[in-house]
Coordinates of C-alpha atoms and ligand atoms in Angstrom, one line a residue:
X239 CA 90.8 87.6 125.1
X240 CA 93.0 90.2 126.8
X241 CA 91.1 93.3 128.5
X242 CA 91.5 96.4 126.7
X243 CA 94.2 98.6 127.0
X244 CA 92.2 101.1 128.0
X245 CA 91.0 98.9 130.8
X246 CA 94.4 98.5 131.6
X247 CA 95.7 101.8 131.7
X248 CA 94.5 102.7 135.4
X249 CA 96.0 99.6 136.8
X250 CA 99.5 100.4 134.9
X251 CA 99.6 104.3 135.9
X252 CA 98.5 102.9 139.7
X253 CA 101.8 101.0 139.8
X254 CA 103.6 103.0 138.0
X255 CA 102.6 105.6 141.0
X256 CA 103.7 103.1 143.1
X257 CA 107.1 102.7 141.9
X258 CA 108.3 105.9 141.2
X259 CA 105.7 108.2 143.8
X260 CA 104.0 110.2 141.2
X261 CA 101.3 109.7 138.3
X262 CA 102.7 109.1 135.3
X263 CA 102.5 112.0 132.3
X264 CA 100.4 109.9 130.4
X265 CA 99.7 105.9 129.2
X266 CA 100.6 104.9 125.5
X267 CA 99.6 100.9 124.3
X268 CA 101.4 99.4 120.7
X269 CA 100.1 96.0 119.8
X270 CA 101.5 92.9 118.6
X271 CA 99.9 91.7 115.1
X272 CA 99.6 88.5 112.7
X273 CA 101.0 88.8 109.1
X274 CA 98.2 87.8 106.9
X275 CA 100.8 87.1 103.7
X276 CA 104.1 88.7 102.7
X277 CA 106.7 86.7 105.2
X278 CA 110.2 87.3 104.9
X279 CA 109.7 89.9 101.9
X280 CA 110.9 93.0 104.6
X281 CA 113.9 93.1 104.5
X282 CA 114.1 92.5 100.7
X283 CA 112.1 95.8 100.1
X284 CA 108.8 93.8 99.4
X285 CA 105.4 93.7 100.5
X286 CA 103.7 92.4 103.9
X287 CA 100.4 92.7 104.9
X288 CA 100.2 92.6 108.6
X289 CA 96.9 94.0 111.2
X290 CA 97.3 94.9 114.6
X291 CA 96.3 92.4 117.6
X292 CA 94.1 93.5 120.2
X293 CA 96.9 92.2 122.6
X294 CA 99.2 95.5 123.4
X295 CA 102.3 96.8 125.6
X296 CA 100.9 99.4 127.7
X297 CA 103.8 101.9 129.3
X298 CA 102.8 104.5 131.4
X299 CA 105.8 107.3 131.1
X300 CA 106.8 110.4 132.8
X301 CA 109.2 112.8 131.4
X302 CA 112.9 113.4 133.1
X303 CA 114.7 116.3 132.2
X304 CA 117.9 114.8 134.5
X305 CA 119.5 112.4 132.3
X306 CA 118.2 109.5 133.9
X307 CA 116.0 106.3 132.5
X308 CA 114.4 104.6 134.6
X309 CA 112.9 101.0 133.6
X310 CA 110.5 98.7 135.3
X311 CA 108.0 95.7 133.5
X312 CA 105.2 93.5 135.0
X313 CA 106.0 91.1 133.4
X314 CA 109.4 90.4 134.3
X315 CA 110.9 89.9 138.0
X316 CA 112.7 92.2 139.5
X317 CA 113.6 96.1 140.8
X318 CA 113.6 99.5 138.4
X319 CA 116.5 99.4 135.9
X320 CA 118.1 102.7 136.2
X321 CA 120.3 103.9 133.1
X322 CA 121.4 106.8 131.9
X323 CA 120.6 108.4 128.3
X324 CA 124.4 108.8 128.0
X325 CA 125.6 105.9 128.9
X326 CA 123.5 103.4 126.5
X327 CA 125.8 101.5 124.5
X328 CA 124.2 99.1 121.5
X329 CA 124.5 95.4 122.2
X330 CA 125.4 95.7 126.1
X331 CA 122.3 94.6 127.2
X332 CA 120.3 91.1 126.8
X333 CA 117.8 91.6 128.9
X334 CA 114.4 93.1 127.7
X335 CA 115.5 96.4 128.6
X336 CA 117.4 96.5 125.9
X337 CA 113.8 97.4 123.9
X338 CA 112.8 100.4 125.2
X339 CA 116.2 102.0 126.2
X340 CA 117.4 100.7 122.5
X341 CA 115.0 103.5 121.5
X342 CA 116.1 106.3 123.5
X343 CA 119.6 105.5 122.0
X344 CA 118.0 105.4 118.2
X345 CA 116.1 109.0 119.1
X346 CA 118.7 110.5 120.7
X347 CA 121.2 109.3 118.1
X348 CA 119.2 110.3 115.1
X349 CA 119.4 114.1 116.9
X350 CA 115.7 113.9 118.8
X351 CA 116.3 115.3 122.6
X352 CA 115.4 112.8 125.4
X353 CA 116.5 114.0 128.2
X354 CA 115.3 110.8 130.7
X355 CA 112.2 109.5 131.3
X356 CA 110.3 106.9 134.0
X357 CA 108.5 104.2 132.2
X358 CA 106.4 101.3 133.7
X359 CA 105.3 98.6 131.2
X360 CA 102.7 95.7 130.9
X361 CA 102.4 93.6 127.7
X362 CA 99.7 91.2 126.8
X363 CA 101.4 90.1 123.9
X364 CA 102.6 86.6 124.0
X365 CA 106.5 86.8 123.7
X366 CA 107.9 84.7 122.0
X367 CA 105.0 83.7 120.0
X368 CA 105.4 85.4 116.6
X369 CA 103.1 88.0 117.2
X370 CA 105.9 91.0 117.9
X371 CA 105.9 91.4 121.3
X372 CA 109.2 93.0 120.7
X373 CA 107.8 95.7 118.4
X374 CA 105.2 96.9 120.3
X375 CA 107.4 97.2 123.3
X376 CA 110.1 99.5 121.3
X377 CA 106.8 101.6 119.6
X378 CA 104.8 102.1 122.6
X379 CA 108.0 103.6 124.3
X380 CA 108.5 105.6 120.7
X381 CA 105.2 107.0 120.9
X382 CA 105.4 107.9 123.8
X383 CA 108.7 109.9 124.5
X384 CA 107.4 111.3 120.7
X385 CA 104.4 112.9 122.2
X386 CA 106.7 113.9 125.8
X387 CA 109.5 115.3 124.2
X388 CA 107.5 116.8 120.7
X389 CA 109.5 115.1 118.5
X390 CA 107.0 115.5 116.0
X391 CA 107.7 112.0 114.1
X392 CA 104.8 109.9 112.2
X393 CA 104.3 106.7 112.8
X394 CA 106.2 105.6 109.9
X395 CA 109.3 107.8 111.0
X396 CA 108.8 106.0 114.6
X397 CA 109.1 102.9 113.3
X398 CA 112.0 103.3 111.4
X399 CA 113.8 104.4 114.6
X400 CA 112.2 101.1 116.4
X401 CA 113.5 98.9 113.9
X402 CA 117.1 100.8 114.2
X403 CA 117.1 100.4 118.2
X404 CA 116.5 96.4 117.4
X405 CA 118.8 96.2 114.6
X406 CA 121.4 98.3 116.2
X407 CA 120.7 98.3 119.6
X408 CA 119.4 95.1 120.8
X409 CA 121.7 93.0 118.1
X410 CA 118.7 91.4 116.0
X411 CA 118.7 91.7 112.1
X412 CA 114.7 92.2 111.9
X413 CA 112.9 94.2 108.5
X414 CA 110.2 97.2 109.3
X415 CA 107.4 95.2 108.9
X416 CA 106.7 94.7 113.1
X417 CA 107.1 98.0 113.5
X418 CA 105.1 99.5 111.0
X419 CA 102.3 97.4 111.8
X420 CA 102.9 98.4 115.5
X421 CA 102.7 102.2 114.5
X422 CA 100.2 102.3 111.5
X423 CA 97.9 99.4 111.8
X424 CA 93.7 100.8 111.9
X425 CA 90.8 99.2 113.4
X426 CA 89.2 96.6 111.1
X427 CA 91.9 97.1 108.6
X428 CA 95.2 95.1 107.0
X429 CA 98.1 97.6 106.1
X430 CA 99.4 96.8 102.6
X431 CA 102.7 98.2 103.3
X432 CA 105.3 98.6 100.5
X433 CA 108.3 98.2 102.9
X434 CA 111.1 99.9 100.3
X435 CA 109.6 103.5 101.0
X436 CA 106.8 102.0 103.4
X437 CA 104.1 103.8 101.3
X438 CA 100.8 101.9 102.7
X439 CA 97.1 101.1 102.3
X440 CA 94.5 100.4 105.0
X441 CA 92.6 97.3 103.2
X442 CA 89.4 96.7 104.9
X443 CA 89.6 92.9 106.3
X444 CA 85.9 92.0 108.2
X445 CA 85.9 88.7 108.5
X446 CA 83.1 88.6 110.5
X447 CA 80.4 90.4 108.0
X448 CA 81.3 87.7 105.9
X449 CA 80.8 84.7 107.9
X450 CA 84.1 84.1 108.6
X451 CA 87.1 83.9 111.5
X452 CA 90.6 83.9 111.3
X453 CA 92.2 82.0 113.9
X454 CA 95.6 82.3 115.5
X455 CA 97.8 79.3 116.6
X456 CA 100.5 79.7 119.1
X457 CA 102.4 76.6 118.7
X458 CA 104.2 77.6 122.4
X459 CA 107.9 76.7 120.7
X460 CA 110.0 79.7 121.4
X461 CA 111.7 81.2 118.3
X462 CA 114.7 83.8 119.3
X463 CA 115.7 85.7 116.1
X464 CA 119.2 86.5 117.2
X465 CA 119.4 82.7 117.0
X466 CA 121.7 83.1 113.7
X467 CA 119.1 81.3 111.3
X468 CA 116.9 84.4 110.4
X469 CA 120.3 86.2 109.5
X470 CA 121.6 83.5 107.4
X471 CA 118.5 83.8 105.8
X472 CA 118.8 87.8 105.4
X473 CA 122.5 87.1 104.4
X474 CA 121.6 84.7 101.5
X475 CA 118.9 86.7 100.1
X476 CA 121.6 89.6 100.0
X477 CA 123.6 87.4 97.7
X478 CA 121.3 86.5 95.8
X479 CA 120.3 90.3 94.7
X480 CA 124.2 90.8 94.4
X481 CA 124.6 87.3 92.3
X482 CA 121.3 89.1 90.3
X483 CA 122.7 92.8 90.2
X484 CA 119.5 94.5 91.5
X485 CA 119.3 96.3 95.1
X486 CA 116.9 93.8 96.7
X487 CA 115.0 90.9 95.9
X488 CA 112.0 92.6 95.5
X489 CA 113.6 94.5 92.1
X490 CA 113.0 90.5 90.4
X491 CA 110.0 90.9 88.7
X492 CA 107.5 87.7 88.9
X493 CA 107.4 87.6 85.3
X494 CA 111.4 87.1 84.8
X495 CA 111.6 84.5 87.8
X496 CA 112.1 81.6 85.6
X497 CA 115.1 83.6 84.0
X498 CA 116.4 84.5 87.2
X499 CA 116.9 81.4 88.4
X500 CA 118.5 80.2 85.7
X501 CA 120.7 82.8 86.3
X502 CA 122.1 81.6 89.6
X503 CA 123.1 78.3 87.9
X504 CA 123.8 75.7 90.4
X505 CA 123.4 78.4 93.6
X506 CA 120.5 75.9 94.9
X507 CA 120.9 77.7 98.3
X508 CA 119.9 80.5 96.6
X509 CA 117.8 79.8 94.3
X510 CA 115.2 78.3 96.9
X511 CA 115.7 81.6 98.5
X512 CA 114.9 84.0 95.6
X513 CA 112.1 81.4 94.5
X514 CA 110.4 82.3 97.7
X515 CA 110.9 86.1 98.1
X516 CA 109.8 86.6 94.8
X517 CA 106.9 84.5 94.8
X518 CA 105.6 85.8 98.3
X519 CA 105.6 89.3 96.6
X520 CA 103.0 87.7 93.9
X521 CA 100.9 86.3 96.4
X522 CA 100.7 89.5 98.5
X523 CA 99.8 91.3 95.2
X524 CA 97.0 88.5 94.4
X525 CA 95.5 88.9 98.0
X526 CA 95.4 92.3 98.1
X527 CA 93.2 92.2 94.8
X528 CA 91.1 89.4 95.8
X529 CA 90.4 91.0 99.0
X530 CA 89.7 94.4 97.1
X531 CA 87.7 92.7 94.6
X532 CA 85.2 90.8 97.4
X533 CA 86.4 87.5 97.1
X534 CA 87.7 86.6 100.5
X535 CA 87.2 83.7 100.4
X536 CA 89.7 83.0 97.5
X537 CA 92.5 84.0 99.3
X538 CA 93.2 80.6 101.4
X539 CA 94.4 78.8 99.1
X540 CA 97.3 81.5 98.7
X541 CA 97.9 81.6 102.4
X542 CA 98.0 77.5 102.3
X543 CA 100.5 78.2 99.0
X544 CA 102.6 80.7 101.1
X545 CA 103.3 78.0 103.8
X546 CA 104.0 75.7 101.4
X547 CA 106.7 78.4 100.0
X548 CA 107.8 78.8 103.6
X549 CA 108.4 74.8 104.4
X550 CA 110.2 74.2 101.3
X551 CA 112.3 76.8 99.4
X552 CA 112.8 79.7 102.5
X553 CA 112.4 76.5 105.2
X554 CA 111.8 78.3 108.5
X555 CA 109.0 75.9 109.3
X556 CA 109.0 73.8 111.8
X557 CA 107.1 70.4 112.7
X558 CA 104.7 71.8 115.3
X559 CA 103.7 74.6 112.5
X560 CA 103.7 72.4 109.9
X561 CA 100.9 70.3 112.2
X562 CA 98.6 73.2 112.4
X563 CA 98.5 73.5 108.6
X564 CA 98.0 70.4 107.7
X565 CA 95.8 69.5 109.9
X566 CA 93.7 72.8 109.5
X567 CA 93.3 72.5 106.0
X568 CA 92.0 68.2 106.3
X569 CA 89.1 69.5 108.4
X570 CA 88.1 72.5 106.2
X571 CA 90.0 75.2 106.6
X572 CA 89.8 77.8 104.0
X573 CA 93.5 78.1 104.2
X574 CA 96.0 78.2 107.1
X575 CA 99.4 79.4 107.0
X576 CA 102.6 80.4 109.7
X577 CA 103.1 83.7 110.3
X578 CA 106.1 85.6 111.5
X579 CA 109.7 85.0 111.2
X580 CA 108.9 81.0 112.0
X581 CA 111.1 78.4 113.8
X582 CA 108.2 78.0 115.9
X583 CA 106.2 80.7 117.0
X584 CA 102.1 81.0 115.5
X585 CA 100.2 79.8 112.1
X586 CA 96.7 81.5 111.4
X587 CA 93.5 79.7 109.8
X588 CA 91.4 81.1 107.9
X589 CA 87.7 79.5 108.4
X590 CA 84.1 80.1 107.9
X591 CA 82.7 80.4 111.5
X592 CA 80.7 77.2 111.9
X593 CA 83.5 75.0 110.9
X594 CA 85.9 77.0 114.1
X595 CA 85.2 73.9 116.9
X596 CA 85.7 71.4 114.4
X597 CA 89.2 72.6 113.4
X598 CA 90.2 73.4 116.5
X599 CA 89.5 70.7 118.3
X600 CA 90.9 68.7 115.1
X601 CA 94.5 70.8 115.7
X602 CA 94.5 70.5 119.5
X603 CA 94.1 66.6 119.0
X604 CA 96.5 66.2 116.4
X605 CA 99.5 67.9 118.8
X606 CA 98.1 65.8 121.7
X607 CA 98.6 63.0 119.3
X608 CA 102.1 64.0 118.2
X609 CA 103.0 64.5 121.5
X610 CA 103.5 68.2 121.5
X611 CA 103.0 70.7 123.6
X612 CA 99.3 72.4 123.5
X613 CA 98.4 75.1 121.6
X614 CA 96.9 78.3 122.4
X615 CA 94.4 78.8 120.4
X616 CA 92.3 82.5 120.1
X617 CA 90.3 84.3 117.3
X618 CA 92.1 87.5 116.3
X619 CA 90.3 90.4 114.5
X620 CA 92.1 93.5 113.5
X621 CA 92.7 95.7 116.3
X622 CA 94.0 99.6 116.6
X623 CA 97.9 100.7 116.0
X624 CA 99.7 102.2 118.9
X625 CA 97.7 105.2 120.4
X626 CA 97.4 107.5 124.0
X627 CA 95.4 106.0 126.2
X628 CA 95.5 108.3 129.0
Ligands
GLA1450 C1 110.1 88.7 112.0 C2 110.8 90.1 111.7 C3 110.1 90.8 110.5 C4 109.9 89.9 109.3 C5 109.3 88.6 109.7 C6 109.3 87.6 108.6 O1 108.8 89.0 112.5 O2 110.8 90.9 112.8 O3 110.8 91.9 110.2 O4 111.1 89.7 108.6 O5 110.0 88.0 110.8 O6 108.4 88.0 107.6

């Protein structure tokens, strides 16, 4: 388990002293998160139901009033990047940098005044992994030029003008769900998010009171979403709502799937595509009542339903995530799923605690077995949205 950002925060404003010879104005932390169900629904206006990681991007920041940007990561060889707020341009840069100064260009473009800053960051957030290391890099540099500047902005508005720096700025065709959870998720929570007008509801999730872990899998194969597939994906679910004459997906109603599809005729590229969307909307809807109604334990068999959805119609699995499924759910998981955009990246499983060793030692056999790479393997309990730490 990582230490606590709060834990961290000395040791981040000590460099960041260091680097640029004063204490910073203040440390921010935005954490990566899971997506319990609702995968690949964003960006068709649907529902996702994500809770924050305890793993976070810490960035300690001081204010500039010159113009100038100055960028440095632990994590990442290398001197300060120094920019200017005027002279970022959207899709110049493909280095990480392109996160954090991608949102000084999305403020300043949407009229907010940054007028420079110094920012120092350290992220515990696997990258690569699934688990938006990304997001909380754009949202804890949000947050914190929001509270520098007194921008005013929720954390709803923030992560709007994350997912714009991405989208815009960095070149990457993501939905609002990273972000959101970045900027909204609570303590010992899962944020039903609606993300058409990202109206949301904190859903208690306590695993633990009930006898129960949710584990996450990091397969360790590297998914890059500018890699074309996740846009081809975006791209086809587009046609579909235009072949179906609604704004998005989400506007199918479960009920008239059937119809739908029938609709799009011999579209089979499509169809498999709508078939998922749609469906993933229903399962959301059926684990957010479950979990409401006390019946945790019912909701595995949707997550294991949801991969299923994933693999076959929307088919972003891959072989390594497929293996953690399968191979969860023979030694008695409750249910197992991936998680994020896929192509690699991380699957959760859902388990009651005493069956945890079994499983995973089960999965990390079954790679050794298939000759993959290890897994990491950690327990992940819902964690705090992006905050000041100091
Ligand atoms: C990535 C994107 C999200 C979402 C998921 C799939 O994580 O950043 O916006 O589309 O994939 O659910």
């Amino acid at each position: 388990m990582s230490e606590s950002s709060e834990a961290v925060a000395g040791s981040v404003a000590e460099r960041f002293e260091e680097l640029y010879g004063a204490a910073p104005d203040g440390v921010w932390a935005a954490p990566g998160r899971v997506n319990l169900i609702g995968e690949h629904t964003d960006y068709n206006d649907g529902f996702v139901m994500p809770f924050a990681l305890p793993h976070t991007a810490v960035a300690a920041v001081s204010r500039r009033d010159d113009g100038v940007l100055r960028l440095h990561s632990a994590d990442v060889d290398g001197p300060v990047a120094e920019l200017t707020v005027d002279g970022l341009v959207p899709e110049s840069d493909k280095r990480w940098t392109a996160y954090p100064a991608g949102v000084v260009w999305a403020l300043r473009e949407a009229g907010h005044t940054v007028t420079g800053a110094d920012v120092h960051l350290a992220s515990s957030v696997p990258a690569g992994a699934g688990l938006s290391s990304s997001a909380a890099l754009e949202v804890v540099v949000a947050l914190a030029l929001n509270d520098l500047f007194g921008l005013g902005l929720r954390g709803w508005q923030l992560a709007r003008l994350c997912q714009r720096a991405e989208n815009v700025y960095v070149g990457a065709p993501v939905g609002i769900m990273d972000q959101t959870a970045s900027a909204c998720c609570e303590i010992g929570h899962a944020l039903f998010l609606d993300t058409r007008d990202l109206s949301q509801r904190q859903i208690p999730f306590d695993l633990a009171a009930e006898g129960m872990r949710l584990l996450v899998v990091d397969t360790q194969v590297k998914h890059s979403h500018s890699e074309g597939e996740y846009g081809k994906r975006r791209a086809g679910c587009e046609k579909g709502a235009a072949l179906l004459g609604v704004d998005a997906l989400r506007d199918v109603p479960y009920e008239e799937l059937d119809a739908a599809l029938e609709r799009l005729g011999d579209e089979e590229e499509v169809r498999r595509l709508v078939r998922h969307v749609v469906t993933e909307d229903e399962r959301v809807e059926r684990v957010v009542s479950l979990l409401e109604s006390g019946d945790t334990r019912a909701i595995g068999p949707v997550l294991v339903e949801g991969h299923a959805s994933l693999r076959d119609d929307f088919r972003v699995s891959c072989p390594e995530l497929d293996l953690v499924v399968e191979t969860a759910v023979t030694s008695g998981a409750l249910g197992a799923r991936m998680t994020g955009g896929g192509f690699g990246g991380s699957a959760i499983v859902l388990a009651e605690e005493t069956d945890v060793p079994t499983i995973t030692k089960a999965v990390e056999e079954a790679f050794a077995a298939a000759g993959f790479t290890a897994p990491r393997v950690f327990e992940a309990v819902p964690a705090a949205g992006a905050r000041r730490v100091r």
